[in-house]
């Protein structure tokens, strides 16, 4: 059964249940979906349980993205934030928000795996690449390792998160000192801790 058909079935059942006086469960409530997956598995409906389990994981990942997005504040160090953009491709998640002040824009992006295992693998590969390439000046931001890369008319401050993944601050207009100062004011530690 496709997700679209399943959602339609849930909506139909929800309407039917509401008419019988039994309280309907929210269609996208992860705890209800995960419970449904476990129930289907117990009943021997493995295909149905897998479909429900996938939808459960999708909903939980979206909840985590919303939680993490709350640590991209509307204002940092005098810079005003734009719209939050979220993408998820092949198990990798990216959340991005641009911050502007005068003629400077600093782009902040969080990249990592949807699960802690893939996030840690991604983080380890990226860190190894930075170390092997000898890229940038090494610094610490809120007790996290970071590298400042200033080349090709672009400044990047790449922070390796303890929870896995990378938090990147990038600007084509601002100086490296400005981007580092911005990164130090950003709630890096709180965002990182929220992902554990």
PDB file of N, CA, C and O in Angstrom, residues 18-56:
ATOM      1  N   UNK A  18     -14.732   8.961  14.257  1.00  0.00           N
ATOM      2  CA  UNK A  18     -15.265  10.155  14.911  1.00  0.00           C
ATOM      3  C   UNK A  18     -16.787  10.114  14.979  1.00  0.00           C
ATOM      4  O   UNK A  18     -17.388  10.631  15.908  1.00  0.00           O
ATOM      5  N   UNK A  19     -17.432   9.459  14.014  1.00  0.00           N
ATOM      6  CA  UNK A  19     -18.886   9.345  14.030  1.00  0.00           C
ATOM      7  C   UNK A  19     -19.369   8.300  15.034  1.00  0.00           C
ATOM      8  O   UNK A  19     -20.512   8.339  15.452  1.00  0.00           O
ATOM      9  N   UNK A  20     -18.493   7.381  15.420  1.00  0.00           N
ATOM     10  CA  UNK A  20     -18.900   6.345  16.370  1.00  0.00           C
ATOM     11  C   UNK A  20     -18.685   6.786  17.819  1.00  0.00           C
ATOM     12  O   UNK A  20     -18.982   6.044  18.733  1.00  0.00           O
ATOM     13  N   UNK A  21     -18.118   7.965  17.999  1.00  0.00           N
ATOM     14  CA  UNK A  21     -17.922   8.469  19.351  1.00  0.00           C
ATOM     15  C   UNK A  21     -16.598   8.064  19.967  1.00  0.00           C
ATOM     16  O   UNK A  21     -16.279   8.461  21.071  1.00  0.00           O
ATOM     17  N   UNK A  22     -15.775   7.267  19.264  1.00  0.00           N
ATOM     18  CA  UNK A  22     -14.457   6.878  19.763  1.00  0.00           C
ATOM     19  C   UNK A  22     -13.472   7.953  19.327  1.00  0.00           C
ATOM     20  O   UNK A  22     -13.472   8.349  18.159  1.00  0.00           O
ATOM     21  N   UNK A  23     -12.608   8.454  20.219  1.00  0.00           N
ATOM     22  CA  UNK A  23     -11.679   9.519  19.814  1.00  0.00           C
ATOM     23  C   UNK A  23     -10.717   9.046  18.735  1.00  0.00           C
ATOM     24  O   UNK A  23     -10.150   7.965  18.837  1.00  0.00           O
ATOM     25  N   UNK A  24     -10.564   9.847  17.680  1.00  0.00           N
ATOM     26  CA  UNK A  24      -9.669   9.498  16.571  1.00  0.00           C
ATOM     27  C   UNK A  24      -8.241   9.876  16.931  1.00  0.00           C
ATOM     28  O   UNK A  24      -7.998  10.863  17.613  1.00  0.00           O
ATOM     29  N   UNK A  25      -7.279   9.076  16.478  1.00  0.00           N
ATOM     30  CA  UNK A  25      -5.860   9.346  16.701  1.00  0.00           C
ATOM     31  C   UNK A  25      -5.357  10.193  15.538  1.00  0.00           C
ATOM     32  O   UNK A  25      -5.701   9.937  14.391  1.00  0.00           O
ATOM     33  N   UNK A  26      -4.556  11.196  15.832  1.00  0.00           N
ATOM     34  CA  UNK A  26      -4.011  12.051  14.773  1.00  0.00           C
ATOM     35  C   UNK A  26      -3.258  11.200  13.769  1.00  0.00           C
ATOM     36  O   UNK A  26      -2.468  10.338  14.129  1.00  0.00           O
ATOM     37  N   UNK A  27      -3.521  11.466  12.496  1.00  0.00           N
ATOM     38  CA  UNK A  27      -2.977  10.654  11.407  1.00  0.00           C
ATOM     39  C   UNK A  27      -1.456  10.610  11.404  1.00  0.00           C
ATOM     40  O   UNK A  27      -0.874   9.587  11.091  1.00  0.00           O
ATOM     41  N   UNK A  28      -0.816  11.698  11.754  1.00  0.00           N
ATOM     42  CA  UNK A  28       0.641  11.762  11.685  1.00  0.00           C
ATOM     43  C   UNK A  28       1.293  11.725  13.064  1.00  0.00           C
ATOM     44  O   UNK A  28       2.423  12.168  13.231  1.00  0.00           O
ATOM     45  N   UNK A  29       0.604  11.202  14.068  1.00  0.00           N
ATOM     46  CA  UNK A  29       1.172  11.084  15.409  1.00  0.00           C
ATOM     47  C   UNK A  29       2.176   9.933  15.408  1.00  0.00           C
ATOM     48  O   UNK A  29       1.790   8.768  15.282  1.00  0.00           O
ATOM     49  N   UNK A  30       3.487  10.226  15.542  1.00  0.00           N
ATOM     50  CA  UNK A  30       4.496   9.169  15.448  1.00  0.00           C
ATOM     51  C   UNK A  30       4.293   8.028  16.437  1.00  0.00           C
ATOM     52  O   UNK A  30       4.489   6.865  16.097  1.00  0.00           O
ATOM     53  N   UNK A  31       3.881   8.342  17.673  1.00  0.00           N
ATOM     54  CA  UNK A  31       3.709   7.272  18.653  1.00  0.00           C
ATOM     55  C   UNK A  31       2.605   6.306  18.224  1.00  0.00           C
ATOM     56  O   UNK A  31       2.734   5.090  18.395  1.00  0.00           O
ATOM     57  N   UNK A  32       1.527   6.837  17.641  1.00  0.00           N
ATOM     58  CA  UNK A  32       0.436   5.973  17.170  1.00  0.00           C
ATOM     59  C   UNK A  32       0.889   5.137  15.969  1.00  0.00           C
ATOM     60  O   UNK A  32       0.561   3.947  15.868  1.00  0.00           O
ATOM     61  N   UNK A  33       1.656   5.754  15.080  1.00  0.00           N
ATOM     62  CA  UNK A  33       2.125   5.044  13.883  1.00  0.00           C
ATOM     63  C   UNK A  33       3.109   3.942  14.283  1.00  0.00           C
ATOM     64  O   UNK A  33       3.036   2.818  13.782  1.00  0.00           O
ATOM     65  N   UNK A  34       4.014   4.251  15.203  1.00  0.00           N
ATOM     66  CA  UNK A  34       4.988   3.247  15.660  1.00  0.00           C
ATOM     67  C   UNK A  34       4.274   2.100  16.384  1.00  0.00           C
ATOM     68  O   UNK A  34       4.625   0.931  16.204  1.00  0.00           O
ATOM     69  N   UNK A  35       3.261   2.438  17.175  1.00  0.00           N
ATOM     70  CA  UNK A  35       2.468   1.414  17.868  1.00  0.00           C
ATOM     71  C   UNK A  35       1.752   0.529  16.845  1.00  0.00           C
ATOM     72  O   UNK A  35       1.706  -0.695  16.985  1.00  0.00           O
ATOM     73  N   UNK A  36       1.225   1.169  15.813  1.00  0.00           N
ATOM     74  CA  UNK A  36       0.533   0.428  14.751  1.00  0.00           C
ATOM     75  C   UNK A  36       1.496  -0.542  14.055  1.00  0.00           C
ATOM     76  O   UNK A  36       1.126  -1.683  13.750  1.00  0.00           O
ATOM     77  N   UNK A  37       2.745  -0.115  13.826  1.00  0.00           N
ATOM     78  CA  UNK A  37       3.751  -0.983  13.193  1.00  0.00           C
ATOM     79  C   UNK A  37       4.012  -2.202  14.071  1.00  0.00           C
ATOM     80  O   UNK A  37       4.072  -3.336  13.576  1.00  0.00           O
ATOM     81  N   UNK A  38       4.147  -1.986  15.379  1.00  0.00           N
ATOM     82  CA  UNK A  38       4.393  -3.094  16.308  1.00  0.00           C
ATOM     83  C   UNK A  38       3.203  -4.049  16.339  1.00  0.00           C
ATOM     84  O   UNK A  38       3.379  -5.281  16.347  1.00  0.00           O
ATOM     85  N   UNK A  39       1.993  -3.491  16.317  1.00  0.00           N
ATOM     86  CA  UNK A  39       0.781  -4.317  16.332  1.00  0.00           C
ATOM     87  C   UNK A  39       0.698  -5.175  15.076  1.00  0.00           C
ATOM     88  O   UNK A  39       0.401  -6.379  15.147  1.00  0.00           O
ATOM     89  N   UNK A  40       0.967  -4.566  13.916  1.00  0.00           N
ATOM     90  CA  UNK A  40       0.926  -5.314  12.649  1.00  0.00           C
ATOM     91  C   UNK A  40       1.972  -6.423  12.640  1.00  0.00           C
ATOM     92  O   UNK A  40       1.719  -7.524  12.140  1.00  0.00           O
ATOM     93  N   UNK A  41       3.154  -6.145  13.202  1.00  0.00           N
ATOM     94  CA  UNK A  41       4.208  -7.165  13.261  1.00  0.00           C
ATOM     95  C   UNK A  41       3.764  -8.340  14.131  1.00  0.00           C
ATOM     96  O   UNK A  41       3.971  -9.505  13.768  1.00  0.00           O
ATOM     97  N   UNK A  42       3.127  -8.050  15.267  1.00  0.00           N
ATOM     98  CA  UNK A  42       2.626  -9.107  16.150  1.00  0.00           C
ATOM     99  C   UNK A  42       1.565  -9.957  15.455  1.00  0.00           C
ATOM    100  O   UNK A  42       1.470 -11.159  15.682  1.00  0.00           O
ATOM    101  N   UNK A  43       0.766  -9.299  14.600  1.00  0.00           N
ATOM    102  CA  UNK A  43      -0.310  -9.998  13.889  1.00  0.00           C
ATOM    103  C   UNK A  43       0.209 -10.767  12.675  1.00  0.00           C
ATOM    104  O   UNK A  43      -0.551 -11.451  11.999  1.00  0.00           O
ATOM    105  N   UNK A  44       1.504 -10.602  12.364  1.00  0.00           N
ATOM    106  CA  UNK A  44       2.095 -11.323  11.240  1.00  0.00           C
ATOM    107  C   UNK A  44       2.046 -10.584   9.914  1.00  0.00           C
ATOM    108  O   UNK A  44       2.466 -11.109   8.887  1.00  0.00           O
ATOM    109  N   UNK A  45       1.535  -9.339   9.908  1.00  0.00           N
ATOM    110  CA  UNK A  45       1.484  -8.543   8.672  1.00  0.00           C
ATOM    111  C   UNK A  45       2.806  -7.786   8.538  1.00  0.00           C
ATOM    112  O   UNK A  45       2.909  -6.599   8.840  1.00  0.00           O
ATOM    113  N   UNK A  46       3.833  -8.494   8.087  1.00  0.00           N
ATOM    114  CA  UNK A  46       5.186  -7.926   8.017  1.00  0.00           C
ATOM    115  C   UNK A  46       5.262  -6.774   7.010  1.00  0.00           C
ATOM    116  O   UNK A  46       5.870  -5.739   7.287  1.00  0.00           O
ATOM    117  N   UNK A  47       4.645  -6.937   5.848  1.00  0.00           N
ATOM    118  CA  UNK A  47       4.670  -5.877   4.827  1.00  0.00           C
ATOM    119  C   UNK A  47       4.004  -4.614   5.364  1.00  0.00           C
ATOM    120  O   UNK A  47       4.526  -3.499   5.212  1.00  0.00           O
ATOM    121  N   UNK A  48       2.852  -4.783   6.002  1.00  0.00           N
ATOM    122  CA  UNK A  48       2.155  -3.627   6.582  1.00  0.00           C
ATOM    123  C   UNK A  48       2.959  -2.994   7.702  1.00  0.00           C
ATOM    124  O   UNK A  48       3.017  -1.767   7.829  1.00  0.00           O
ATOM    125  N   UNK A  49       3.593  -3.843   8.527  1.00  0.00           N
ATOM    126  CA  UNK A  49       4.414  -3.346   9.635  1.00  0.00           C
ATOM    127  C   UNK A  49       5.601  -2.540   9.111  1.00  0.00           C
ATOM    128  O   UNK A  49       5.944  -1.489   9.668  1.00  0.00           O
ATOM    129  N   UNK A  50       6.224  -3.030   8.034  1.00  0.00           N
ATOM    130  CA  UNK A  50       7.358  -2.300   7.437  1.00  0.00           C
ATOM    131  C   UNK A  50       6.925  -0.938   6.918  1.00  0.00           C
ATOM    132  O   UNK A  50       7.624   0.061   7.120  1.00  0.00           O
ATOM    133  N   UNK A  51       5.785  -0.900   6.247  1.00  0.00           N
ATOM    134  CA  UNK A  51       5.275   0.366   5.710  1.00  0.00           C
ATOM    135  C   UNK A  51       5.013   1.359   6.843  1.00  0.00           C
ATOM    136  O   UNK A  51       5.398   2.518   6.776  1.00  0.00           O
ATOM    137  N   UNK A  52       4.365   0.864   7.919  1.00  0.00           N
ATOM    138  CA  UNK A  52       4.085   1.721   9.074  1.00  0.00           C
ATOM    139  C   UNK A  52       5.378   2.165   9.753  1.00  0.00           C
ATOM    140  O   UNK A  52       5.506   3.311  10.168  1.00  0.00           O
ATOM    141  N   UNK A  53       6.341   1.240   9.868  1.00  0.00           N
ATOM    142  CA  UNK A  53       7.617   1.561  10.515  1.00  0.00           C
ATOM    143  C   UNK A  53       8.364   2.639   9.725  1.00  0.00           C
ATOM    144  O   UNK A  53       8.951   3.564  10.316  1.00  0.00           O
ATOM    145  N   UNK A  54       8.343   2.545   8.398  1.00  0.00           N
ATOM    146  CA  UNK A  54       8.995   3.576   7.560  1.00  0.00           C
ATOM    147  C   UNK A  54       8.342   4.935   7.790  1.00  0.00           C
ATOM    148  O   UNK A  54       9.022   5.957   7.890  1.00  0.00           O
ATOM    149  N   UNK A  55       7.003   4.934   7.841  1.00  0.00           N
ATOM    150  CA  UNK A  55       6.288   6.193   8.036  1.00  0.00           C
ATOM    151  C   UNK A  55       6.566   6.734   9.438  1.00  0.00           C
ATOM    152  O   UNK A  55       6.697   7.939   9.637  1.00  0.00           O
ATOM    153  N   UNK A  56       6.684   5.839  10.419  1.00  0.00           N
ATOM    154  CA  UNK A  56       7.026   6.220  11.791  1.00  0.00           C
ATOM    155  C   UNK A  56       8.382   6.931  11.815  1.00  0.00           C
ATOM    156  O   UNK A  56       8.528   8.006  12.401  1.00  0.00           O
TER     157      UNK A  56
END
